[in-house]
Amino acid sequence: MSPEQLSIDIKHLQASLAELARIGSLPSGGVCRLAFSPEDKAGRELVASRMHALGLSVHVDGIGNIMGVREGREAGPVVLTGSHIDTVATGGVLDGSLGVVAALEAVAALNEAGVKTRLPVGVISFANEEGARFMPDMMGSLFLRGDLTMEDLRPIAGIDGTMLGDDLDQYGMSGNANLSSFGFHSFVELHIEQGPILERENKSIGVVEGVQGIKWIEFRIEGSTAHAGTTPIELRRDAGYVAGAAVEFVRSLATEIENQRATVGSLTLSPNLVNVVAEEARFTVDLRNPDAKRLLHAEKKLLEFAEAKAAAEGVGMEHRSRADVAPVEFDPQIIALIEAKAESLGYASRRIISGAGHDAQIMADVCPTAMIFVPSRGGISHNIQEYTAARDIEAGANVLLHTLLALAQSE
Amino acid sequence: MSPEQLSIDIKHLQASLAELARIGSLPSGGVCRLAFSPEDKAGRELVASRMHALGLSVHVDGIGNIMGVREGREAGPVVLTGSHIDTVATGGVLDGSLGVVAALEAVAALNEAGVKTRLPVGVISFANEEGARFMPDMMGSLFLRGDLTMEDLRPIAGIDGTMLGDDLDQYGMSGNANLSSFGFHSFVELHIEQGPILERENKSIGVVEGVQGIKWIEFRIEGSTAHAGTTPIELRRDAGYVAGAAVEFVRSLATEIENQRATVGSLTLSPNLVNVVAEEARFTVDLRNPDAKRLLHAEKKLLEFAEAKAAAEGVGMEHRSRADVAPVEFDPQIIALIEAKAESLGYASRRIISGAGHDAQIMADVCPTAMIFVPSRGGISHNIQEYTAARDIEAGANVLLHTLLALAQSE
């Protein structure tokens, strides 16, 4: 069989996903496999055993990133693929897991066909991508990139009060490998979209051009309580009104600035009574844009609006940043390669920007990087109802396989 | 001394207020004298003993309204004044109490000067005006007007689970008088404004023309959760956005419709997370207007807006009425009389609409009725910080005294 004819065994891939999904499975479906938990350990042992069975050399670093390397004709650098297997508390079976399982299936396909590549192909399962138990998220890739040391990480307290270092020791997931010493040629991550665009346009493949920048801004408005019946509007200092006006303004940012997403997901009033003007309002704004300048512009307009509105109402206004992540642009050559492979394999694709964060955005600083998305039914993710049709999973895994083949220069 | 020279003894009035305020006094100031509580009983016993001391005939009806009548040359009808002495859980010392104490002081002034009036003058302390323990509020005046019977009232459960009838029996505040058999010539209630208008305009007297109508509307918006990063605006069904837009619209009702007050005091989102589009929003709208047609118009515009906005966003919208009280207009002749008395006594006054509910709005159906307001510092009421300057209390009590004299046709 020539490498061009290679394809993923979708039945085996689905069976492998199902096997992984049983670890931490929830009664109503979905999975709870929080980072550095016993379930996480069991899942990672399954991944490592599968790497061994595929003949890969397995390497584990201090934070528990696991990398299996399939030898190439040359020693390096490594063409890397993978994702993560930790989940949120009520997660789906695809977020992260698909990228790891499909990477292993791609190696299985190479093995079965006896394909030799010039460069080694590596499969990685990053530790703690979700950050659901221990912040920050994307911890494994941040460690690999050198942003964080074990001295930084071990003392971190989890939401359940345990120390990250203690759980690492107890569940034996910490190794001594220095993964970056391998050198990386490129990184490609297959992931579900976690949004509704591909499903809506009936496309199997999302060719991911980059990851949006994110700004989370938390506002606190301080006004005065007043009787809703006896206090004329001009004498009010209504914190709730300023918050409500901000919700409306935030929507206008999303419709007026190109590629801008803008959301008020959280808003609370105090004392929150029908006949009392609100003394205090707290709300958050989630701003995202793939373009750093536009993102900054949106934030500036929001702050200007909030300041002017607060001044007009005579209320106090404080704000603070709760997250600020710059946009990431993926490698144009890998983007073009993924797009070409989707086309030659006959899968409908479109370019897309990732709205969520991924290990790939950290790896983009380490080596040329891009991502492949497959549709998420109803755009649902971080939810037990997460679902992608088998034909789309197959499409994504095949595009991944042929992208890896091209990057590793098979012959 | 001619009746025109009569005036209230402000020192005695203040001492009487302070004496009443000690019953149920709170450590940090203010008072807790919930209806049908031991404190309420003690307060009412003080009022009744003061009525006896002033030579009034004292009459108590089934719900515990207490009326003391000062004989006139004719048997009736009675020129009535008074208010209530029950409070909210952390109430001030003036809300209600001022109207009862000032009424007793007016009678004291008449007694001291030996004034004989043509018509009897009655002082009433209405039961359970606040409704803080047992709903509905304005219970005593509603009972007097004949809207409610003892059979309706006795089974009502209080917020602490006790039955109204049991507390009435235990604290012995139920009598057998039929107060309406006396016949009422007119009713005048002195009360603090509970709003900021008089203070702001430096007026001692508010000549109350009526009570606003009130509509409370509770909305529930049902959308869908969605990821704030991955879901384009056009695919969202954002319950929080519709609620925020309603807050802005409600303000526009207040600025565009004459005499309209409009408040969103309560708003909650679910799941209320920074990066998740809200699935559900609940909020309340408090609409008030002294004009019934304008109030209805405001409600109609609000419902039209909410329906259109919900349809545009593709979310479900439900609403229900939580309160609907028609506006009340007071008697033009008594309004004019109060205004004239304020002027002849040299007190600055203005006409004003009551934003809060009072027993007077119930009595307006029984006999010609109006109210006198005095300023509330900072507009604060239902709060231990409730305060009115002595000179304004004196002004209000003197206007009450001379209004009663005119109504009862002194000679």
JSON list of N, CA and C in Angstrom, two decimals, chain B residues 142-192:
[
{"chain": "B", "resi": 142, "resn": "LEU", "atom": "N", "xyz": [-58.00, 47.82, 55.06]},
{"chain": "B", "resi": 142, "resn": "LEU", "atom": "CA", "xyz": [-58.78, 46.95, 54.17]},
{"chain": "B", "resi": 142, "resn": "LEU", "atom": "C", "xyz": [-59.93, 46.29, 54.93]},
{"chain": "B", "resi": 143, "resn": "PHE", "atom": "N", "xyz": [-59.67, 45.93, 56.20]},
{"chain": "B", "resi": 143, "resn": "PHE", "atom": "CA", "xyz": [-60.72, 45.33, 57.03]},
{"chain": "B", "resi": 143, "resn": "PHE", "atom": "C", "xyz": [-61.80, 46.37, 57.33]},
{"chain": "B", "resi": 144, "resn": "LEU", "atom": "N", "xyz": [-61.36, 47.58, 57.68]},
{"chain": "B", "resi": 144, "resn": "LEU", "atom": "CA", "xyz": [-62.32, 48.64, 57.98]},
{"chain": "B", "resi": 144, "resn": "LEU", "atom": "C", "xyz": [-63.19, 48.93, 56.75]},
{"chain": "B", "resi": 145, "resn": "ARG", "atom": "N", "xyz": [-62.56, 48.92, 55.58]},
{"chain": "B", "resi": 145, "resn": "ARG", "atom": "CA", "xyz": [-63.30, 49.23, 54.36]},
{"chain": "B", "resi": 145, "resn": "ARG", "atom": "C", "xyz": [-64.25, 48.10, 53.99]},
{"chain": "B", "resi": 146, "resn": "GLY", "atom": "N", "xyz": [-64.04, 46.93, 54.60]},
{"chain": "B", "resi": 146, "resn": "GLY", "atom": "CA", "xyz": [-64.94, 45.80, 54.32]},
{"chain": "B", "resi": 146, "resn": "GLY", "atom": "C", "xyz": [-64.42, 44.85, 53.25]},
{"chain": "B", "resi": 147, "resn": "ASP", "atom": "N", "xyz": [-63.17, 45.04, 52.83]},
{"chain": "B", "resi": 147, "resn": "ASP", "atom": "CA", "xyz": [-62.62, 44.16, 51.80]},
{"chain": "B", "resi": 147, "resn": "ASP", "atom": "C", "xyz": [-62.32, 42.76, 52.34]},
{"chain": "B", "resi": 148, "resn": "LEU", "atom": "N", "xyz": [-62.03, 42.69, 53.64]},
{"chain": "B", "resi": 148, "resn": "LEU", "atom": "CA", "xyz": [-61.61, 41.42, 54.23]},
{"chain": "B", "resi": 148, "resn": "LEU", "atom": "C", "xyz": [-62.42, 41.18, 55.49]},
{"chain": "B", "resi": 149, "resn": "THR", "atom": "N", "xyz": [-62.74, 39.92, 55.74]},
{"chain": "B", "resi": 149, "resn": "THR", "atom": "CA", "xyz": [-63.46, 39.56, 56.96]},
{"chain": "B", "resi": 149, "resn": "THR", "atom": "C", "xyz": [-62.50, 38.83, 57.90]},
{"chain": "B", "resi": 150, "resn": "MET", "atom": "N", "xyz": [-62.92, 38.65, 59.13]},
{"chain": "B", "resi": 150, "resn": "MET", "atom": "CA", "xyz": [-62.09, 37.90, 60.09]},
{"chain": "B", "resi": 150, "resn": "MET", "atom": "C", "xyz": [-61.90, 36.46, 59.62]},
{"chain": "B", "resi": 151, "resn": "GLU", "atom": "N", "xyz": [-62.88, 35.95, 58.91]},
{"chain": "B", "resi": 151, "resn": "GLU", "atom": "CA", "xyz": [-62.75, 34.58, 58.39]},
{"chain": "B", "resi": 151, "resn": "GLU", "atom": "C", "xyz": [-61.63, 34.52, 57.34]},
{"chain": "B", "resi": 152, "resn": "ASP", "atom": "N", "xyz": [-61.51, 35.60, 56.58]},
{"chain": "B", "resi": 152, "resn": "ASP", "atom": "CA", "xyz": [-60.40, 35.67, 55.62]},
{"chain": "B", "resi": 152, "resn": "ASP", "atom": "C", "xyz": [-59.06, 35.75, 56.35]},
{"chain": "B", "resi": 153, "resn": "LEU", "atom": "N", "xyz": [-59.07, 36.54, 57.43]},
{"chain": "B", "resi": 153, "resn": "LEU", "atom": "CA", "xyz": [-57.79, 36.97, 58.01]},
{"chain": "B", "resi": 153, "resn": "LEU", "atom": "C", "xyz": [-57.20, 35.97, 59.00]},
{"chain": "B", "resi": 154, "resn": "ARG", "atom": "N", "xyz": [-58.03, 35.38, 59.83]},
{"chain": "B", "resi": 154, "resn": "ARG", "atom": "CA", "xyz": [-57.50, 34.55, 60.91]},
{"chain": "B", "resi": 154, "resn": "ARG", "atom": "C", "xyz": [-56.60, 33.41, 60.43]},
{"chain": "B", "resi": 155, "resn": "PRO", "atom": "N", "xyz": [-56.90, 32.77, 59.30]},
{"chain": "B", "resi": 155, "resn": "PRO", "atom": "CA", "xyz": [-56.05, 31.63, 58.90]},
{"chain": "B", "resi": 155, "resn": "PRO", "atom": "C", "xyz": [-54.73, 32.04, 58.24]},
{"chain": "B", "resi": 156, "resn": "ILE", "atom": "N", "xyz": [-54.50, 33.33, 58.03]},
{"chain": "B", "resi": 156, "resn": "ILE", "atom": "CA", "xyz": [-53.28, 33.72, 57.29]},
{"chain": "B", "resi": 156, "resn": "ILE", "atom": "C", "xyz": [-52.04, 33.33, 58.08]},
{"chain": "B", "resi": 157, "resn": "ALA", "atom": "N", "xyz": [-51.10, 32.67, 57.37]},
{"chain": "B", "resi": 157, "resn": "ALA", "atom": "CA", "xyz": [-49.84, 32.25, 58.00]},
{"chain": "B", "resi": 157, "resn": "ALA", "atom": "C", "xyz": [-48.81, 33.35, 57.85]},
{"chain": "B", "resi": 158, "resn": "GLY", "atom": "N", "xyz": [-48.09, 33.60, 58.93]},
{"chain": "B", "resi": 158, "resn": "GLY", "atom": "CA", "xyz": [-47.04, 34.62, 58.90]},
{"chain": "B", "resi": 158, "resn": "GLY", "atom": "C", "xyz": [-45.73, 34.05, 58.40]},
{"chain": "B", "resi": 159, "resn": "ILE", "atom": "N", "xyz": [-44.75, 34.94, 58.20]},
{"chain": "B", "resi": 159, "resn": "ILE", "atom": "CA", "xyz": [-43.45, 34.49, 57.69]},
{"chain": "B", "resi": 159, "resn": "ILE", "atom": "C", "xyz": [-42.77, 33.56, 58.69]},
{"chain": "B", "resi": 160, "resn": "ASP", "atom": "N", "xyz": [-43.16, 33.65, 59.97]},
{"chain": "B", "resi": 160, "resn": "ASP", "atom": "CA", "xyz": [-42.57, 32.76, 60.98]},
{"chain": "B", "resi": 160, "resn": "ASP", "atom": "C", "xyz": [-43.46, 31.55, 61.23]},
{"chain": "B", "resi": 161, "resn": "GLY", "atom": "N", "xyz": [-44.47, 31.36, 60.39]},
{"chain": "B", "resi": 161, "resn": "GLY", "atom": "CA", "xyz": [-45.27, 30.15, 60.45]},
{"chain": "B", "resi": 161, "resn": "GLY", "atom": "C", "xyz": [-46.47, 30.23, 61.38]},
{"chain": "B", "resi": 162, "resn": "THR", "atom": "N", "xyz": [-46.55, 31.26, 62.22]},
{"chain": "B", "resi": 162, "resn": "THR", "atom": "CA", "xyz": [-47.70, 31.36, 63.13]},
{"chain": "B", "resi": 162, "resn": "THR", "atom": "C", "xyz": [-48.93, 31.81, 62.37]},
{"chain": "B", "resi": 163, "resn": "MET", "atom": "N", "xyz": [-50.11, 31.49, 62.97]},
{"chain": "B", "resi": 163, "resn": "MET", "atom": "CA", "xyz": [-51.36, 31.91, 62.35]},
{"chain": "B", "resi": 163, "resn": "MET", "atom": "C", "xyz": [-51.78, 33.24, 62.93]},
{"chain": "B", "resi": 164, "resn": "LEU", "atom": "N", "xyz": [-52.27, 34.10, 62.04]},
{"chain": "B", "resi": 164, "resn": "LEU", "atom": "CA", "xyz": [-52.68, 35.44, 62.48]},
{"chain": "B", "resi": 164, "resn": "LEU", "atom": "C", "xyz": [-53.70, 35.37, 63.61]},
{"chain": "B", "resi": 165, "resn": "GLY", "atom": "N", "xyz": [-54.68, 34.50, 63.46]},
{"chain": "B", "resi": 165, "resn": "GLY", "atom": "CA", "xyz": [-55.73, 34.39, 64.48]},
{"chain": "B", "resi": 165, "resn": "GLY", "atom": "C", "xyz": [-55.18, 34.02, 65.84]},
{"chain": "B", "resi": 166, "resn": "ASP", "atom": "N", "xyz": [-54.19, 33.11, 65.86]},
{"chain": "B", "resi": 166, "resn": "ASP", "atom": "CA", "xyz": [-53.59, 32.69, 67.13]},
{"chain": "B", "resi": 166, "resn": "ASP", "atom": "C", "xyz": [-52.89, 33.86, 67.81]},
{"chain": "B", "resi": 167, "resn": "ASP", "atom": "N", "xyz": [-52.15, 34.65, 67.01]},
{"chain": "B", "resi": 167, "resn": "ASP", "atom": "CA", "xyz": [-51.44, 35.78, 67.60]},
{"chain": "B", "resi": 167, "resn": "ASP", "atom": "C", "xyz": [-52.41, 36.85, 68.08]},
{"chain": "B", "resi": 168, "resn": "LEU", "atom": "N", "xyz": [-53.49, 37.04, 67.33]},
{"chain": "B", "resi": 168, "resn": "LEU", "atom": "CA", "xyz": [-54.52, 37.99, 67.76]},
{"chain": "B", "resi": 168, "resn": "LEU", "atom": "C", "xyz": [-55.08, 37.58, 69.12]},
{"chain": "B", "resi": 169, "resn": "ASP", "atom": "N", "xyz": [-55.38, 36.28, 69.27]},
{"chain": "B", "resi": 169, "resn": "ASP", "atom": "CA", "xyz": [-55.94, 35.78, 70.53]},
{"chain": "B", "resi": 169, "resn": "ASP", "atom": "C", "xyz": [-54.93, 35.92, 71.66]},
{"chain": "B", "resi": 170, "resn": "GLN", "atom": "N", "xyz": [-53.66, 35.52, 71.37]},
{"chain": "B", "resi": 170, "resn": "GLN", "atom": "CA", "xyz": [-52.64, 35.50, 72.41]},
{"chain": "B", "resi": 170, "resn": "GLN", "atom": "C", "xyz": [-52.33, 36.90, 72.92]},
{"chain": "B", "resi": 171, "resn": "TYR", "atom": "N", "xyz": [-52.30, 37.87, 72.01]},
{"chain": "B", "resi": 171, "resn": "TYR", "atom": "CA", "xyz": [-51.92, 39.20, 72.42]},
{"chain": "B", "resi": 171, "resn": "TYR", "atom": "C", "xyz": [-53.14, 40.11, 72.62]},
{"chain": "B", "resi": 172, "resn": "GLY", "atom": "N", "xyz": [-54.32, 39.50, 72.59]},
{"chain": "B", "resi": 172, "resn": "GLY", "atom": "CA", "xyz": [-55.54, 40.18, 73.00]},
{"chain": "B", "resi": 172, "resn": "GLY", "atom": "C", "xyz": [-55.81, 41.52, 72.34]},
{"chain": "B", "resi": 173, "resn": "MET", "atom": "N", "xyz": [-55.56, 41.61, 71.06]},
{"chain": "B", "resi": 173, "resn": "MET", "atom": "CA", "xyz": [-55.74, 42.90, 70.41]},
{"chain": "B", "resi": 173, "resn": "MET", "atom": "C", "xyz": [-57.00, 42.96, 69.56]},
{"chain": "B", "resi": 174, "resn": "SER", "atom": "N", "xyz": [-57.85, 41.95, 69.69]},
{"chain": "B", "resi": 174, "resn": "SER", "atom": "CA", "xyz": [-59.05, 41.90, 68.87]},
{"chain": "B", "resi": 174, "resn": "SER", "atom": "C", "xyz": [-60.23, 42.39, 69.70]},
{"chain": "B", "resi": 175, "resn": "GLY", "atom": "N", "xyz": [-61.02, 43.34, 69.16]},
{"chain": "B", "resi": 175, "resn": "GLY", "atom": "CA", "xyz": [-62.20, 43.85, 69.87]},
{"chain": "B", "resi": 175, "resn": "GLY", "atom": "C", "xyz": [-63.45, 43.59, 69.07]},
{"chain": "B", "resi": 176, "resn": "ASN", "atom": "N", "xyz": [-64.55, 44.18, 69.54]},
{"chain": "B", "resi": 176, "resn": "ASN", "atom": "CA", "xyz": [-65.84, 43.90, 68.90]},
{"chain": "B", "resi": 176, "resn": "ASN", "atom": "C", "xyz": [-66.45, 45.11, 68.20]},
{"chain": "B", "resi": 177, "resn": "ALA", "atom": "N", "xyz": [-65.74, 46.23, 68.21]},
{"chain": "B", "resi": 177, "resn": "ALA", "atom": "CA", "xyz": [-66.33, 47.44, 67.63]},
{"chain": "B", "resi": 177, "resn": "ALA", "atom": "C", "xyz": [-66.48, 47.32, 66.12]},
{"chain": "B", "resi": 178, "resn": "ASN", "atom": "N", "xyz": [-67.52, 47.97, 65.62]},
{"chain": "B", "resi": 178, "resn": "ASN", "atom": "CA", "xyz": [-67.67, 48.11, 64.17]},
{"chain": "B", "resi": 178, "resn": "ASN", "atom": "C", "xyz": [-67.38, 49.57, 63.85]},
{"chain": "B", "resi": 179, "resn": "LEU", "atom": "N", "xyz": [-66.12, 49.84, 63.49]},
{"chain": "B", "resi": 179, "resn": "LEU", "atom": "CA", "xyz": [-65.69, 51.24, 63.35]},
{"chain": "B", "resi": 179, "resn": "LEU", "atom": "C", "xyz": [-66.45, 51.97, 62.27]},
{"chain": "B", "resi": 180, "resn": "SER", "atom": "N", "xyz": [-66.82, 51.26, 61.18]},
{"chain": "B", "resi": 180, "resn": "SER", "atom": "CA", "xyz": [-67.45, 51.98, 60.07]},
{"chain": "B", "resi": 180, "resn": "SER", "atom": "C", "xyz": [-68.85, 52.46, 60.47]},
{"chain": "B", "resi": 181, "resn": "SER", "atom": "N", "xyz": [-69.41, 51.88, 61.54]},
{"chain": "B", "resi": 181, "resn": "SER", "atom": "CA", "xyz": [-70.74, 52.35, 61.97]},
{"chain": "B", "resi": 181, "resn": "SER", "atom": "C", "xyz": [-70.70, 53.79, 62.47]},
{"chain": "B", "resi": 182, "resn": "PHE", "atom": "N", "xyz": [-69.50, 54.29, 62.80]},
{"chain": "B", "resi": 182, "resn": "PHE", "atom": "CA", "xyz": [-69.39, 55.69, 63.23]},
{"chain": "B", "resi": 182, "resn": "PHE", "atom": "C", "xyz": [-69.67, 56.66, 62.09]},
{"chain": "B", "resi": 183, "resn": "GLY", "atom": "N", "xyz": [-69.33, 56.24, 60.88]},
{"chain": "B", "resi": 183, "resn": "GLY", "atom": "CA", "xyz": [-69.42, 57.15, 59.73]},
{"chain": "B", "resi": 183, "resn": "GLY", "atom": "C", "xyz": [-68.24, 58.09, 59.73]},
{"chain": "B", "resi": 184, "resn": "PHE", "atom": "N", "xyz": [-67.64, 58.29, 58.60]},
{"chain": "B", "resi": 184, "resn": "PHE", "atom": "CA", "xyz": [-66.45, 59.12, 58.53]},
{"chain": "B", "resi": 184, "resn": "PHE", "atom": "C", "xyz": [-66.67, 60.32, 57.61]},
{"chain": "B", "resi": 185, "resn": "HIS", "atom": "N", "xyz": [-66.39, 61.47, 58.15]},
{"chain": "B", "resi": 185, "resn": "HIS", "atom": "CA", "xyz": [-66.52, 62.71, 57.38]},
{"chain": "B", "resi": 185, "resn": "HIS", "atom": "C", "xyz": [-65.35, 62.87, 56.43]},
{"chain": "B", "resi": 186, "resn": "SER", "atom": "N", "xyz": [-64.15, 62.52, 56.95]},
{"chain": "B", "resi": 186, "resn": "SER", "atom": "CA", "xyz": [-62.92, 62.73, 56.17]},
{"chain": "B", "resi": 186, "resn": "SER", "atom": "C", "xyz": [-61.78, 62.01, 56.89]},
{"chain": "B", "resi": 187, "resn": "PHE", "atom": "N", "xyz": [-60.69, 61.79, 56.17]},
{"chain": "B", "resi": 187, "resn": "PHE", "atom": "CA", "xyz": [-59.51, 61.17, 56.76]},
{"chain": "B", "resi": 187, "resn": "PHE", "atom": "C", "xyz": [-58.26, 61.91, 56.28]},
{"chain": "B", "resi": 188, "resn": "VAL", "atom": "N", "xyz": [-57.40, 62.26, 57.23]},
{"chain": "B", "resi": 188, "resn": "VAL", "atom": "CA", "xyz": [-56.13, 62.93, 56.90]},
{"chain": "B", "resi": 188, "resn": "VAL", "atom": "C", "xyz": [-55.01, 62.17, 57.60]},
{"chain": "B", "resi": 189, "resn": "GLU", "atom": "N", "xyz": [-53.98, 61.78, 56.87]},
{"chain": "B", "resi": 189, "resn": "GLU", "atom": "CA", "xyz": [-52.86, 61.03, 57.44]},
{"chain": "B", "resi": 189, "resn": "GLU", "atom": "C", "xyz": [-51.57, 61.82, 57.27]},
{"chain": "B", "resi": 190, "resn": "LEU", "atom": "N", "xyz": [-50.88, 62.03, 58.40]},
{"chain": "B", "resi": 190, "resn": "LEU", "atom": "CA", "xyz": [-49.55, 62.64, 58.35]},
{"chain": "B", "resi": 190, "resn": "LEU", "atom": "C", "xyz": [-48.52, 61.52, 58.28]},
{"chain": "B", "resi": 191, "resn": "HIS", "atom": "N", "xyz": [-47.56, 61.64, 57.38]},
{"chain": "B", "resi": 191, "resn": "HIS", "atom": "CA", "xyz": [-46.56, 60.58, 57.20]},
{"chain": "B", "resi": 191, "resn": "HIS", "atom": "C", "xyz": [-45.27, 61.20, 56.70]},
{"chain": "B", "resi": 192, "resn": "ILE", "atom": "N", "xyz": [-44.17, 60.51, 56.95]},
{"chain": "B", "resi": 192, "resn": "ILE", "atom": "CA", "xyz": [-42.92, 60.95, 56.32]},
{"chain": "B", "resi": 192, "resn": "ILE", "atom": "C", "xyz": [-42.96, 60.59, 54.83]}
]
